[in-house]
Tab-separated table of C-alpha atoms in Angstrom:
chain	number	residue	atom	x	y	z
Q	604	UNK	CA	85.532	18.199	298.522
Q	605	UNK	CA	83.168	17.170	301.386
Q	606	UNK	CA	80.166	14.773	299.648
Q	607	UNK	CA	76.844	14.639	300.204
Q	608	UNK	CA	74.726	11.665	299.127
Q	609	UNK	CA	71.318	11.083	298.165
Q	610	UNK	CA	68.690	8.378	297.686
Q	611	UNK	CA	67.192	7.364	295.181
Q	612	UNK	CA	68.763	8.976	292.393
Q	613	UNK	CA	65.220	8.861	290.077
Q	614	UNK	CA	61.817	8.088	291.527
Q	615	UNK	CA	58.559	7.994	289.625
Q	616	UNK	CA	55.627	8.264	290.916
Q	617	UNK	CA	51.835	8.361	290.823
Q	618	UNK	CA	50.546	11.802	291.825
Q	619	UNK	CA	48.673	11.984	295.156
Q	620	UNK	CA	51.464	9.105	296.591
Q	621	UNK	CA	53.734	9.847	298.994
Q	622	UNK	CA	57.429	10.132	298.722
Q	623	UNK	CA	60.532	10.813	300.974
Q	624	UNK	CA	64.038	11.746	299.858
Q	625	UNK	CA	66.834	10.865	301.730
Q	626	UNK	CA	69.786	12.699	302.087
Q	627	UNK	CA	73.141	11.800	303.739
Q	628	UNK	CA	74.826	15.093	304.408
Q	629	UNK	CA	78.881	15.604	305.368
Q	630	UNK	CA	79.627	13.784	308.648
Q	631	UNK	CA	80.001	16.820	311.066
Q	632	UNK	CA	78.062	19.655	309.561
Q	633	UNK	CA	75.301	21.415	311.387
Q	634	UNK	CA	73.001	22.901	308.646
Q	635	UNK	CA	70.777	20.845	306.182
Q	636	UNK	CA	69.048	22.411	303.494
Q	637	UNK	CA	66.797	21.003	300.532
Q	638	UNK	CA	66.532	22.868	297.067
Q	639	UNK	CA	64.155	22.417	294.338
Q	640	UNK	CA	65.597	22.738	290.459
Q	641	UNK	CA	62.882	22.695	287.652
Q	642	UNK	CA	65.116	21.785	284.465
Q	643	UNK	CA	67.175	24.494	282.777
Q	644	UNK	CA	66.361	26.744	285.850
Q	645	UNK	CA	68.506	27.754	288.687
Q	646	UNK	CA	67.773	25.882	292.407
Q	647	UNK	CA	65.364	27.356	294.440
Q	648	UNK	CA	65.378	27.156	298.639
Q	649	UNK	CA	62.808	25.035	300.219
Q	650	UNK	CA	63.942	24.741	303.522
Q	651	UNK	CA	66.747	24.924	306.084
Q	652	UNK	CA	66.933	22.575	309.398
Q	653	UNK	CA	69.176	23.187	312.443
Q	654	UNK	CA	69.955	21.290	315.664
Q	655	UNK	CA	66.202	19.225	314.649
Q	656	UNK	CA	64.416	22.037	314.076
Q	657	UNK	CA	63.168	23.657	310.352
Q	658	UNK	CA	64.982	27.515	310.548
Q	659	UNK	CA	63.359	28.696	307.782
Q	660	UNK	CA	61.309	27.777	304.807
Q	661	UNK	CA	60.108	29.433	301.768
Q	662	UNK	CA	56.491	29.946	299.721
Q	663	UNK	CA	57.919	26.963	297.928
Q	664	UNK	CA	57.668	24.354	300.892
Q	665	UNK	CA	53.812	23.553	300.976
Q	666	UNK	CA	51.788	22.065	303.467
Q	667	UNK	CA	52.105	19.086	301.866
Q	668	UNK	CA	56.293	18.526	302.884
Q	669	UNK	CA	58.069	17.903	305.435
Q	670	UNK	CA	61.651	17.510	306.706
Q	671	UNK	CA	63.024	15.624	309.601
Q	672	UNK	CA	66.696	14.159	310.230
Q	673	UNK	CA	65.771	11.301	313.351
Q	674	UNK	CA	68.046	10.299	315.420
Q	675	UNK	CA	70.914	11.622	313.139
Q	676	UNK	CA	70.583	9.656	310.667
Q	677	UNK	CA	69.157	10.624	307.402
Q	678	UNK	CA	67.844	13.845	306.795
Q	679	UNK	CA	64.624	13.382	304.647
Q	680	UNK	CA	62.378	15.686	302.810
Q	681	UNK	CA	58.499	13.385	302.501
Q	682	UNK	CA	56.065	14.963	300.419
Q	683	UNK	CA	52.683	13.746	300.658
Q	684	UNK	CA	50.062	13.734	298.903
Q	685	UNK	CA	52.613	15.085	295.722
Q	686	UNK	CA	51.534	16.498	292.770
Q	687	UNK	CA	52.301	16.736	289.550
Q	688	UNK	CA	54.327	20.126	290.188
Q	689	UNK	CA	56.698	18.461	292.369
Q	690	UNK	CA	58.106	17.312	289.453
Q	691	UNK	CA	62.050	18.478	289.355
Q	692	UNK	CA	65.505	17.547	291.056
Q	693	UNK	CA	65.618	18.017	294.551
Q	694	UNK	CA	68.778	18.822	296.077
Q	695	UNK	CA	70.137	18.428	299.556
Q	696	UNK	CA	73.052	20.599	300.888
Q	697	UNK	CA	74.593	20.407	303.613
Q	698	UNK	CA	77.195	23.243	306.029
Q	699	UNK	CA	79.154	23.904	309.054
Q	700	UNK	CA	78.927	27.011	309.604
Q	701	UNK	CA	75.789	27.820	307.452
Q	702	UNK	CA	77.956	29.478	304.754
Q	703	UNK	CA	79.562	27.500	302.371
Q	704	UNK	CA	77.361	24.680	301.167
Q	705	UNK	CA	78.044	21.237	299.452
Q	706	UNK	CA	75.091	20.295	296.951
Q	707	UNK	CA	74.231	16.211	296.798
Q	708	UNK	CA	73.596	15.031	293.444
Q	709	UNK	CA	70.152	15.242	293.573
Q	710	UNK	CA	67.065	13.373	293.791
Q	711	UNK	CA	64.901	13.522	289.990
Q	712	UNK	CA	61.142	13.078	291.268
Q	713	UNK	CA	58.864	12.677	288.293
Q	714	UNK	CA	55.242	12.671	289.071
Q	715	UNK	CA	52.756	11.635	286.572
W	60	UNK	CA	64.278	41.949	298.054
W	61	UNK	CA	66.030	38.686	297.903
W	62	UNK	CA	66.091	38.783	293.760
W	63	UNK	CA	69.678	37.939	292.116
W	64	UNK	CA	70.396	38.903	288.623
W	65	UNK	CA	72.537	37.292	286.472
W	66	UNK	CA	73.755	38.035	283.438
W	67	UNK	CA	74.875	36.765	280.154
W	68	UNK	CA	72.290	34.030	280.221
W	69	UNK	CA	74.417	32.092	277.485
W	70	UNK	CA	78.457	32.899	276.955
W	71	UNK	CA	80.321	31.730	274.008
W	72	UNK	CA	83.653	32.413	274.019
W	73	UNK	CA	86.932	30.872	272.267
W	74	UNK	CA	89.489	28.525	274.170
W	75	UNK	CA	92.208	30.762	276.025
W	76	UNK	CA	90.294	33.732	276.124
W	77	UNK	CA	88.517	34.963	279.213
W	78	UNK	CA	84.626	34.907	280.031
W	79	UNK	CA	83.103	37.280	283.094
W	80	UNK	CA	79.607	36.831	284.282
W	81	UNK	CA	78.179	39.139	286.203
W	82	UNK	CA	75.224	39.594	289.466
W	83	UNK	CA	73.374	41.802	291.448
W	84	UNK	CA	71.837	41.290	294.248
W	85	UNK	CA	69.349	43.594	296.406
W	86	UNK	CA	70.095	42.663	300.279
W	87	UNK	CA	72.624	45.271	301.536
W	88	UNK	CA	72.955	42.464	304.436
W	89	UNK	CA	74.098	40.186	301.936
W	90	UNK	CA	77.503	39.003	303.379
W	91	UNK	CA	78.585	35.838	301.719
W	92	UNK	CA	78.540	34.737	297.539
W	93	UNK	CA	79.555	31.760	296.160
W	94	UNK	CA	79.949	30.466	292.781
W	95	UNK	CA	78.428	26.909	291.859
W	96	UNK	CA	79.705	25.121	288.433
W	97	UNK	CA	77.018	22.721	287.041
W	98	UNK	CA	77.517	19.726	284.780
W	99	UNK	CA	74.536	18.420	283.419
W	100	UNK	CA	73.172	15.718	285.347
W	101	UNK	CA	75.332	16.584	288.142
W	102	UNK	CA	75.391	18.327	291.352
W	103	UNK	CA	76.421	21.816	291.256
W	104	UNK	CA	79.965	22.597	293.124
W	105	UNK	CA	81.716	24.887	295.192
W	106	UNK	CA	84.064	26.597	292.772
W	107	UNK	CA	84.964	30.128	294.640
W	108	UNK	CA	83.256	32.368	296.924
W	109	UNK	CA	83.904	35.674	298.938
W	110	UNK	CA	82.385	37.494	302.068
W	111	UNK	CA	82.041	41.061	302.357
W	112	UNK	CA	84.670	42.050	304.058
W	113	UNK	CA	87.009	41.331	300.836
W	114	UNK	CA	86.961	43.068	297.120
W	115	UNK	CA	88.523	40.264	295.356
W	116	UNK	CA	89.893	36.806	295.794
W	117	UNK	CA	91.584	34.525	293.196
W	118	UNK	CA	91.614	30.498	293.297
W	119	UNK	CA	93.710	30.227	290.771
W	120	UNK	CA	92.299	30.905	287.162
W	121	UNK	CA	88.822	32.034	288.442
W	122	UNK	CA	88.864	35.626	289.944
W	123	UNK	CA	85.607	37.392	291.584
W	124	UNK	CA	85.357	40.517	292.599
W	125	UNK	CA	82.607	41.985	294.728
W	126	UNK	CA	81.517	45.762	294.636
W	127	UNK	CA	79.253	46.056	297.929
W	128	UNK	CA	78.562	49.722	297.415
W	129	UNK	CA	76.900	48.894	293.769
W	130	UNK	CA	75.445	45.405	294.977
W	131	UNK	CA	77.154	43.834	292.903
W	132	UNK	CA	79.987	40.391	291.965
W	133	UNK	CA	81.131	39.155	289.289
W	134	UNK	CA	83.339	35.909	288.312
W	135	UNK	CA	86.058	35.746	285.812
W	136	UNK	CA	87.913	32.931	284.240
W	137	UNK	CA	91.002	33.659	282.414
W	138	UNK	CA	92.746	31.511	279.798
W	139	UNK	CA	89.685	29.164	279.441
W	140	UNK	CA	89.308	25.648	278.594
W	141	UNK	CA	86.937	23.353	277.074
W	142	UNK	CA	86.584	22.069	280.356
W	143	UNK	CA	84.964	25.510	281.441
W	144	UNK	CA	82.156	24.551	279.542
W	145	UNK	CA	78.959	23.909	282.396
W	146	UNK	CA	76.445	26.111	283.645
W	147	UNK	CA	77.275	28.674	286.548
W	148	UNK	CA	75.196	29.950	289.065
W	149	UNK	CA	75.927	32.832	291.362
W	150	UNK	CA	74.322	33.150	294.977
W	151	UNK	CA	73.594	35.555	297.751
W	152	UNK	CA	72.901	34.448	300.996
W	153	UNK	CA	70.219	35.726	302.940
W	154	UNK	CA	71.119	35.384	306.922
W	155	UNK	CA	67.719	35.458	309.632
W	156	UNK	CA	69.742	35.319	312.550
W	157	UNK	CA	72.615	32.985	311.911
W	158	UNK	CA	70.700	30.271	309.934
W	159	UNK	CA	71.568	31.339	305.993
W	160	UNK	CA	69.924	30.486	302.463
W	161	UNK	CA	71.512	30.463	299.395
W	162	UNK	CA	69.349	32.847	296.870
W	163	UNK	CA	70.229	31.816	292.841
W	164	UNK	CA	70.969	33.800	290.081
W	165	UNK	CA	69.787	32.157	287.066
W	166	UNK	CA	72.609	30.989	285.783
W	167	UNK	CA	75.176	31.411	282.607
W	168	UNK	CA	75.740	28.913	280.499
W	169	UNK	CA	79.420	28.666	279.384
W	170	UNK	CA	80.614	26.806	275.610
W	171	UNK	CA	83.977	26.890	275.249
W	172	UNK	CA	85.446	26.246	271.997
W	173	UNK	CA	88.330	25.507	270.376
């Protein structure tokens, strides 16, 4: 099926540093997405991003992060300052037609 | 409410036989479900979905079936194999305007044995 790929696969990090996760989604699709899974728990939305703009986001998506996809290149979720919460896998999806969409493998964050 | 429920949390079930897990969701607008298969340490994948305007679909041996009036879809694998064995998570999506999310069930973990 269609792949989406992510960078870095693990990233540790000091809390109150910054971080971005890059995501390169399925050459033609339209709709981004980022997810957050805690471990042994099912993925939770963050945020969805459409022709450069962020659609939607949830309580989940603090102040503190942000999404951007410049230029088309990667599409990046940068937390900053993170904290020791943001600890899980982040996953990037990506869709044509906003329906069906393809999960990356997943960025593990670990903030200590 | 944008809640899915998903039950069993944990399915055990013998190799050949069939396994069902079953949602609910609580959107009437609700239009499109997908199943996801996770691996651990992997990404989770497309395995089936369905939209609204169907009762059932079949993708070979997985079958769901979706009950609109009742809120409700459910996934079944017949004649199972120890490569069944991953976690599964059902979703709802929940459209504002055009631009969809995917809402999670909490996922069934699946052992198949031998």
């Amino acid at each position: 099926g269609p792949k989406v790929l992510q960078i870095p696969s693990h990233q540790i990090i000091d809390m109150g540093q910054m971080v971005t996760l890059n995501c390169d989604p399925v050459s033609n699709h339209l709709y981004f997405y980022w997810y957050k899974q805690i471990l042994g728990q099912q993925m939770e939305f963050l945020v969805n991003f459409y022709n450069g703009k962020v659609m939607e986001k949830s309580k989940l998506f603090k102040d503190q992060f942000s999404v951007e996809r410049p230029d088309g290149s990667y599409f990046t979720l940068k937390i900053q300052p993170t904290a020791l919460e943001d600890s899980a896998v982040y996953f990037c999806a990506s869709s044509l037609t906003g329906d069906e969409q393809y999960f990356g493998p997943g960025t593990r964050l670990t903030v200590l | 409410g944008e809640q899915v429920e998903q039950l069993p949390s944990i399915l055990r079930v013998q190799e050949g036989s069939s396994a069902s897990i079953n949602c609910s969701y609580e959107d009437s607008a609700s239009n499109y479900f997908p199943w996801y298969k996770q691996e651990p340490g992997e990404n989770p994948k497309l395995i089936i979905d369905i939209r609204s305007n169907m009762e059932r679909k079949q993708i070979q041996e997985l079958i769901v079936l979706l009950d609109k009036k009742a809120k409700r879809f459910s996934l079944h694998i017949t004649d199972t194999q120890p490569g069944d064995s991953a976690m599964y998570f059902c979703a709802a999506s929940y459209a504002s305007s055009s631009f969809s999310k995917l809402v999670f069930g909490q996922g069934t973990s699946l052992s198949v044995v031998p």
